[in-house]
XYZ file of N, CA and C in Angstrom:
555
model
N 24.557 1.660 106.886
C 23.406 2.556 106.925
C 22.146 1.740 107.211
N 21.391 2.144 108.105
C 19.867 1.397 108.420
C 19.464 1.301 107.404
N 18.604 2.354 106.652
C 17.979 2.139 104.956
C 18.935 0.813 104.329
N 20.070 0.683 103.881
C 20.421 0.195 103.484
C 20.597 -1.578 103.392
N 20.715 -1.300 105.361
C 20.831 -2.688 105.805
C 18.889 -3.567 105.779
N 18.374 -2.483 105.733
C 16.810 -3.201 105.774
C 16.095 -3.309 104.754
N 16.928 -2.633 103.449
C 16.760 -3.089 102.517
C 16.942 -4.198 101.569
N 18.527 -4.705 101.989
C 19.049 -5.935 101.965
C 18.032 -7.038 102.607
N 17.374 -6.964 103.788
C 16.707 -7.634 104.020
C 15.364 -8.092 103.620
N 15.102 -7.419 103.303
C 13.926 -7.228 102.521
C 14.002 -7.832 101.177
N 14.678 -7.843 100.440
C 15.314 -8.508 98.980
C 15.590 -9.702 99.116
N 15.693 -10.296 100.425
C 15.876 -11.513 100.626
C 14.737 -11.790 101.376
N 13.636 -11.412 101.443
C 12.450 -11.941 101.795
C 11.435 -12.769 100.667
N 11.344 -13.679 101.008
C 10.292 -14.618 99.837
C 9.065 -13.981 99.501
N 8.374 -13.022 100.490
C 6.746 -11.911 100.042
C 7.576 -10.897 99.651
N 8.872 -10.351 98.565
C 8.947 -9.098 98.790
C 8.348 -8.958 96.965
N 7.437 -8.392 96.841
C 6.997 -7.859 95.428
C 7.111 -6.553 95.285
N 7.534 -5.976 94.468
C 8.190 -4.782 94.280
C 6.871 -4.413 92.759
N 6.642 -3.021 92.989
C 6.105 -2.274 91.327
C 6.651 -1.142 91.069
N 6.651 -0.969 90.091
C 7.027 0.320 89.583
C 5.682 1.104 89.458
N 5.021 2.204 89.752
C 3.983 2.869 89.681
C 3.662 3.895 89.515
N 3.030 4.706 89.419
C 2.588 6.513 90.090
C 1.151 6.657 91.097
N 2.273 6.573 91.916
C 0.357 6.848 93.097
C -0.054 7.919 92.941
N 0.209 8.868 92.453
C -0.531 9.990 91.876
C -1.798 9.354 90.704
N -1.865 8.004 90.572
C -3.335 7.851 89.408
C -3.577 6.334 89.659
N -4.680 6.188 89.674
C -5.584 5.071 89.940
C -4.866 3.540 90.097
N -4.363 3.697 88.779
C -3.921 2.867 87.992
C -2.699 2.217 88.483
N -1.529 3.030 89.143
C -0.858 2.736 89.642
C -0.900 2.294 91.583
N -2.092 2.877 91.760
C -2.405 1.956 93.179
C -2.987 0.893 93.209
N -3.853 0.625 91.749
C -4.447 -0.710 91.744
C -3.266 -1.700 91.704
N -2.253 -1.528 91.321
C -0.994 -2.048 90.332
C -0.621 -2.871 92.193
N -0.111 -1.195 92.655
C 0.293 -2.156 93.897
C -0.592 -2.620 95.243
N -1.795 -2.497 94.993
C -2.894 -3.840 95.938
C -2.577 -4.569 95.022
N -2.563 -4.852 94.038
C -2.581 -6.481 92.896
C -1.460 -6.714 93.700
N -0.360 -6.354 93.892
C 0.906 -7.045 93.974
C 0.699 -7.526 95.376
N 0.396 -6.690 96.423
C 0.130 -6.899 98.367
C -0.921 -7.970 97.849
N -1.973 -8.597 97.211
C -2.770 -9.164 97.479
C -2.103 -10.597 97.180
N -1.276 -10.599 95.871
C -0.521 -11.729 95.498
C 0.673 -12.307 96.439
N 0.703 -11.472 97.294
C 1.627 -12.228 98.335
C 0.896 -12.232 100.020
N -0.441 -12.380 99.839
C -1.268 -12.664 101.037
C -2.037 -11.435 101.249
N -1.747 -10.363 100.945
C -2.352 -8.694 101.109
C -1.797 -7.654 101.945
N -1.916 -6.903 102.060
C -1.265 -5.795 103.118
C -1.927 -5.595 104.421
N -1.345 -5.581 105.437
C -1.734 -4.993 106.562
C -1.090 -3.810 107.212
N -0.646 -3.535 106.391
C 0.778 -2.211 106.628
C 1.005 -1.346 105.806
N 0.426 0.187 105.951
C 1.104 0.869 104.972
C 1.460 1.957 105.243
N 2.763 2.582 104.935
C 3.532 3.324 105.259
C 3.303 4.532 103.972
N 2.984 5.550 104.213
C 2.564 6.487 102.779
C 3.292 7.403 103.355
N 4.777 7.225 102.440
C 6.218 7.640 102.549
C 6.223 8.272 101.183
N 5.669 8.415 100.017
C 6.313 8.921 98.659
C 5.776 10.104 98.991
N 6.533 11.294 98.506
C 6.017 12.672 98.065
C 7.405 13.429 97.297
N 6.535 14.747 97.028
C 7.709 15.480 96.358
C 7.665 16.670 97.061
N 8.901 17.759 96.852
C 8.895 18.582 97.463
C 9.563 19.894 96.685
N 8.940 20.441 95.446
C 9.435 21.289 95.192
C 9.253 22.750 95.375
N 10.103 23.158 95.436
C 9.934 24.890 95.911
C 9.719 26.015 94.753
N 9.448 27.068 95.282
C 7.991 27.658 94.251
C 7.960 28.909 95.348
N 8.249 30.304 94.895
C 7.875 31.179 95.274
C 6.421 31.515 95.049
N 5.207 30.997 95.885
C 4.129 31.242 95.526
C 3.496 32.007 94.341
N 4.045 33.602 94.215
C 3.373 34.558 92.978
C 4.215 33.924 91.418
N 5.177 32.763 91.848
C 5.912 32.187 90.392
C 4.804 30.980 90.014
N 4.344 30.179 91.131
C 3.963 29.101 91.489
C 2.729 28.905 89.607
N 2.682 27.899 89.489
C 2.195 27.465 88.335
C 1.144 26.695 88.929
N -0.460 26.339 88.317
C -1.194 25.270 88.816
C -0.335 24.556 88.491
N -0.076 23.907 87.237
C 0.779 22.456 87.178
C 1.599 22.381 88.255
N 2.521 23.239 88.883
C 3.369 22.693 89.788
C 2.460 22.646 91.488
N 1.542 23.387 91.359
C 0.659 23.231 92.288
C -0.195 21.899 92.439
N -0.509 21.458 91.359
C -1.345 20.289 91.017
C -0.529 18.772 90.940
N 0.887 18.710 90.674
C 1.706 18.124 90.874
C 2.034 17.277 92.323
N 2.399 18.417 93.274
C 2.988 18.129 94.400
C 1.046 17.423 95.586
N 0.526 18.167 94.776
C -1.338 18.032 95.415
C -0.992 16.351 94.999
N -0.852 15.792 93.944
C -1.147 14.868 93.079
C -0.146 13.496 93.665
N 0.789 13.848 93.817
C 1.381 12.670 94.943
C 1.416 12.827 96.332
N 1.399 13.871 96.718
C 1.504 14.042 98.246
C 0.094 14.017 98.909
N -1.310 14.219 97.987
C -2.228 14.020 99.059
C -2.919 12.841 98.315
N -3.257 13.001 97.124
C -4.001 11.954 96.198
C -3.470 10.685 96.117
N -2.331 10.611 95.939
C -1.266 9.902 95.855
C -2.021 8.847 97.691
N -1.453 9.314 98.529
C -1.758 8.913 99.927
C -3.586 8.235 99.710
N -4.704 9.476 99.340
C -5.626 8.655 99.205
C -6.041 7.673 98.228
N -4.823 7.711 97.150
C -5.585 6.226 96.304
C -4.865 5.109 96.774
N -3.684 4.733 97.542
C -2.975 3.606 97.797
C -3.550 3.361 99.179
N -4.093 4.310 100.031
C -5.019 3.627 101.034
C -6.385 3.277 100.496
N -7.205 4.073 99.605
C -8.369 3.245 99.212
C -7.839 1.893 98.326
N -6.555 2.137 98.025
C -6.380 0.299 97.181
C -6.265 -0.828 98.239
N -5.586 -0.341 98.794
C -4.774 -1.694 100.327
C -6.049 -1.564 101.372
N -7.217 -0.615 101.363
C -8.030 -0.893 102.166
C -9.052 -1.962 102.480
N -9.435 -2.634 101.476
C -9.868 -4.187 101.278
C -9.210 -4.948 102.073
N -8.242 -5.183 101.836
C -7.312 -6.302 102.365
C -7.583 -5.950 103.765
N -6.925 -4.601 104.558
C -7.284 -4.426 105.732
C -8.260 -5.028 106.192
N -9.442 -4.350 105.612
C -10.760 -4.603 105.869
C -10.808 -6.221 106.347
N -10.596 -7.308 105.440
C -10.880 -8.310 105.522
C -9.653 -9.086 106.150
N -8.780 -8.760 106.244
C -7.985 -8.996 107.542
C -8.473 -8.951 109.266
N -9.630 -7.588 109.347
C -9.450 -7.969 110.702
C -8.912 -6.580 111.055
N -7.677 -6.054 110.495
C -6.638 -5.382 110.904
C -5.981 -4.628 110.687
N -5.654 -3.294 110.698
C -4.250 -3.157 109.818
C -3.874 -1.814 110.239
N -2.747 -1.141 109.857
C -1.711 -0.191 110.509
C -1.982 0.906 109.195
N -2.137 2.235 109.305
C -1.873 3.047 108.105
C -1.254 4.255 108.693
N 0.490 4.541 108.182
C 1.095 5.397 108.923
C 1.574 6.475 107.564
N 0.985 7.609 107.927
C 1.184 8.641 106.811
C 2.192 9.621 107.502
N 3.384 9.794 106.237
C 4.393 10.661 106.401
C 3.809 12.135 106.385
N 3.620 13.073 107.255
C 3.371 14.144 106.638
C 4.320 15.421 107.430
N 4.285 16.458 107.804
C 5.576 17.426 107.858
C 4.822 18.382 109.042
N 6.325 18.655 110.018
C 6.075 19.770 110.901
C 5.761 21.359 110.131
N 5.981 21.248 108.619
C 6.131 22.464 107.924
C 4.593 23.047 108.124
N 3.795 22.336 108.255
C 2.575 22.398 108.175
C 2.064 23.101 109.606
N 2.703 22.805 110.517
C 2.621 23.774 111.894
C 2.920 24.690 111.864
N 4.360 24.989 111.328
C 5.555 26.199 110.775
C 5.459 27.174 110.090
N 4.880 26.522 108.872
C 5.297 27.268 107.492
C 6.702 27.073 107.555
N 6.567 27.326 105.579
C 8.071 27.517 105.139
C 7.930 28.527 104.130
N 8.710 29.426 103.736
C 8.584 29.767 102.439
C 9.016 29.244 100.986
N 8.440 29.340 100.108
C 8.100 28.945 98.993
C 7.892 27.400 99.206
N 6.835 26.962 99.432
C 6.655 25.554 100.013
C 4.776 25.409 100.079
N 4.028 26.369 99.573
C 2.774 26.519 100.055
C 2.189 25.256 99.280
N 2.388 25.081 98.399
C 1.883 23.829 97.619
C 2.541 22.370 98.866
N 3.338 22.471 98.750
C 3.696 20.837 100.038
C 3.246 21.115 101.525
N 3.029 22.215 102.101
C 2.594 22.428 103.271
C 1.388 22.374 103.099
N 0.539 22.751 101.788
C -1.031 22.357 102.070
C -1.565 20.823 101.632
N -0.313 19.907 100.897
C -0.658 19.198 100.789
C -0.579 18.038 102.164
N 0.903 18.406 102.730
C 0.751 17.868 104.111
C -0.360 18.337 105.138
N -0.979 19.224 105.154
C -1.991 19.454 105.543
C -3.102 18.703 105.350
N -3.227 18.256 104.519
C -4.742 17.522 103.729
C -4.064 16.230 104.314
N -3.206 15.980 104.819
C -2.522 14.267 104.695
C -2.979 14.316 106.292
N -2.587 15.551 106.970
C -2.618 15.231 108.320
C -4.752 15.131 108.680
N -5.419 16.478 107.979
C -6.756 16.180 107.580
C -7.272 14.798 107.312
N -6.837 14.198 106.087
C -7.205 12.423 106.157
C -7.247 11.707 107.106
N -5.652 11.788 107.632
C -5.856 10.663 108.989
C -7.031 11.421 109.850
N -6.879 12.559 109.968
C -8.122 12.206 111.166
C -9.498 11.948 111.135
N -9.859 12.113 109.701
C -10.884 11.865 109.471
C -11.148 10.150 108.988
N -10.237 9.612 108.760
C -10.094 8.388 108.704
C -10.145 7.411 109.360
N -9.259 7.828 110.246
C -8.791 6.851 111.727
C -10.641 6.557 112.884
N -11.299 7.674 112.643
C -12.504 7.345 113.428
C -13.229 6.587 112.640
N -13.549 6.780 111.142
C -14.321 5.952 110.529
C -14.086 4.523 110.183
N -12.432 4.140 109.868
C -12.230 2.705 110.055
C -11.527 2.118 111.237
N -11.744 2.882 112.487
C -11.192 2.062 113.148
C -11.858 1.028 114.117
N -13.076 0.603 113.381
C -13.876 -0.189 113.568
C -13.793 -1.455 113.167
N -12.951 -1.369 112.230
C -12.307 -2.201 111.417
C -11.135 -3.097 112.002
N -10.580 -2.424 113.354
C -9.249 -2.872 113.489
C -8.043 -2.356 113.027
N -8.200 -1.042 112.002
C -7.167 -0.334 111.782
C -6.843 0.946 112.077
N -6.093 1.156 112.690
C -5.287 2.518 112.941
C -4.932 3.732 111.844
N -4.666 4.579 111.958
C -4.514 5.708 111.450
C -3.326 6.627 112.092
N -2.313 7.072 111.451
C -1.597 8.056 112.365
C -0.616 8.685 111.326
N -0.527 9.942 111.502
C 0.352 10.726 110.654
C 1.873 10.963 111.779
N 2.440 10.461 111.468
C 4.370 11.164 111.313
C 4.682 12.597 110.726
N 5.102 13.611 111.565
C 5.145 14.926 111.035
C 6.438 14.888 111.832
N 7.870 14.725 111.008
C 8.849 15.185 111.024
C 9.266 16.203 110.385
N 10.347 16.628 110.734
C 10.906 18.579 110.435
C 11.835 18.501 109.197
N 12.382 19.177 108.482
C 13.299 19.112 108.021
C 14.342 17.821 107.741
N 14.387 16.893 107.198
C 15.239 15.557 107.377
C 16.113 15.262 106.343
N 17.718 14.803 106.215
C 18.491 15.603 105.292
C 18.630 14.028 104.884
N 18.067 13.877 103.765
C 17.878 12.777 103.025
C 18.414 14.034 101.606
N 19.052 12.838 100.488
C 19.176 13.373 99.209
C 19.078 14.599 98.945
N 17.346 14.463 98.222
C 16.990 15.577 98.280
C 16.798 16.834 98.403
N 16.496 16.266 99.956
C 16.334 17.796 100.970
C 18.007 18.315 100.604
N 18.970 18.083 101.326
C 19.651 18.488 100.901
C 20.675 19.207 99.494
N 20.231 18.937 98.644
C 19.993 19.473 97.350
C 19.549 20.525 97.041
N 18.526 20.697 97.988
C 17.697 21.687 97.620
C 17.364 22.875 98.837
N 18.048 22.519 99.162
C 18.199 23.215 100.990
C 19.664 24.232 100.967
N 19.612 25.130 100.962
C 20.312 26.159 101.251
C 21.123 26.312 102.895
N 22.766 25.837 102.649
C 23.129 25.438 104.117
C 22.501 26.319 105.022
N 22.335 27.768 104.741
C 21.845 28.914 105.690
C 20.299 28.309 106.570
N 19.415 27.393 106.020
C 18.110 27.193 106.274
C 18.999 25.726 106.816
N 19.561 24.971 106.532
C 19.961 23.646 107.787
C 20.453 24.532 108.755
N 21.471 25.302 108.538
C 21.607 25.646 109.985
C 20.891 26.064 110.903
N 19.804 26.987 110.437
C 18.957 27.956 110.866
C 18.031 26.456 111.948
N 17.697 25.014 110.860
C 16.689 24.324 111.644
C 17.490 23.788 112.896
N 18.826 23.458 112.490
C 19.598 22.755 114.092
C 19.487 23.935 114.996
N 19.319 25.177 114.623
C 19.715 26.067 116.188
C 18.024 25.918 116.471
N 17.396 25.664 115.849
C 15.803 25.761 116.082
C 15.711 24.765 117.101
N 16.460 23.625 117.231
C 16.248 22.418 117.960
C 16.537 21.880 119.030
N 15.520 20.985 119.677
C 16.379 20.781 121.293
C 17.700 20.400 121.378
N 17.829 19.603 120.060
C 19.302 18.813 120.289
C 19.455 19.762 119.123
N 20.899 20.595 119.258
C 20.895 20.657 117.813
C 21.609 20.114 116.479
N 20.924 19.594 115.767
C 21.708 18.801 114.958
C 20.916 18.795 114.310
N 20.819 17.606 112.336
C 20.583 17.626 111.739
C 19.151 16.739 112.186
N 18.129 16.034 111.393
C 17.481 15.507 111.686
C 17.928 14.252 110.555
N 18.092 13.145 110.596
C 18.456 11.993 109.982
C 17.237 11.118 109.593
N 17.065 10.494 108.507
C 15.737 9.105 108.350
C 15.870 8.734 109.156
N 16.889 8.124 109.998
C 16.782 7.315 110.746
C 16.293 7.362 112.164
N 16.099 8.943 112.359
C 15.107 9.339 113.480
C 13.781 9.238 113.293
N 13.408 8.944 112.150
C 12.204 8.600 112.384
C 11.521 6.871 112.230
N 12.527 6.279 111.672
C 12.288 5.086 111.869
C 11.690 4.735 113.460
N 11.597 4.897 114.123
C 11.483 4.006 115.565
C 9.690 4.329 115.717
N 9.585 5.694 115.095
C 8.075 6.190 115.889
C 7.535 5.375 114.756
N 7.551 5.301 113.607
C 6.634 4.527 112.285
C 6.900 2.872 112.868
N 7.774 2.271 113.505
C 7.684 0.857 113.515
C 6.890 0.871 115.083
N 7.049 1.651 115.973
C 5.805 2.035 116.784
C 4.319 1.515 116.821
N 4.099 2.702 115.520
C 2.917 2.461 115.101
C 2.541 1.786 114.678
C-alpha cells in the first residue's frame, strides 16, 4: 500500500518528529511548530486532519456543529498560523489544504463539514494573495468521496455506488488518487 510504504519511510527518516495533539486548540498547534522548528522548521504543510460526521441537520446539535467547525476549519487556521513563521523566515513554503468537492455538491446530512470545507476553501483564497509575497503558496485539494476507513464505515453502499456512476471513470476514488496533485503542489 502507498500510505503504508511512505510511511515506513518516513520512520526511518532522522527529521521525523511526530506529536500527539488537537489542532482544534492553540495549544496543540503550538506543540507541533515546537516540534517542525526542532528539526530545522516547516516548509510544508499538508492540512489533511478533519472529521466527518453525519447529522441530519434539524437533529444537528451546536456541539456537533462546533466540533466538526473546530478541526476542519480552526483546526487548518491554527497549524497554519503556527508553521507560518518558519515559512515566513524561510523565504518559502507550500500550504496544501484538504478540502471537499461536497462543497460544490452538497451532501445530505453533512451541512456542518460542507460549510466547514467551505471556510477551508475561503482561507486559501484569501490567504494565498496575502502571503504570497512571502514565497508561499496556497492551494486547496477538493477531492470527492474517497474510501479510506472511515468513509467507508459510514457510507451506505447505495451512496458509493451512486458516486462511481457519477464519475468519468467509474470507480471508487482511492487516497492514493490524490497523492500526485498534493506532491504537485
Amino acid at each position: 500500500d502507498l500510505a503504508a510504504g511512505a510511511l515506513a519511510d518516513l520512520k526511518s527518516h532522522p527529521a521525523l518528529s511526530t506529536v500527539a495533539a488537537s489542532i482544534a486548540r492553540e495549544p496543540g498547534a503550538q506543540a507541533i511548530a515546537a516540534a517542525a522548528e526542532a528539526i530545522g522548521g516547516a516548509q510544508i504543510l499538508v492540512n489533511n486532519a478533519g472529521i466527518f460526521p453525519t447529522s441530519p441537520f434539524e437533529d444537528m446539535s451546536f456541539e456537533q456543529w462546533k466540533a466538526v467547525i473546530d478541526v476542519n476549519l480552526h483546526g487548518t487556521f491554527l497549524v497554519t498560523k503556527a508553521l507560518f513563521p518558519q515559512m515566513k523566515a524561510a523565504g518559502w513554503g507550500r500550504i496544501i489544504n484538504i478540502g471537499s468537492s461536497s462543497f460544490l455538491t452538497g451532501a445530505p446530512n453533512a451541512t456542518h463539514y460542507i460549510a466547514s470545507k467551505g471556510g477551508v476553501l475561503g482561507f486559501a483564497r484569501g490567504l494565498a494573495g496575502e502571503i504570497g509575497k512571502y514565497g508561499i503558496t496556497v492551494n486547496t485539494v477538493t477531492p470527492g468521496l474517497t474510501t479510506t476507513g472511515t468513509a467507508l464505515a459510514q457510507t451506505p453502499p447505495e451512496v458509493l455506488e451512486a458516486k462511481r456512476r457519477g464519475r468519468a471513470v467509474p470507480r471508487d476514488q482511492a487516497p492514493g488518487d490524490i497523492v500526485g496533485a498534493v506532491l504537485f503542489l
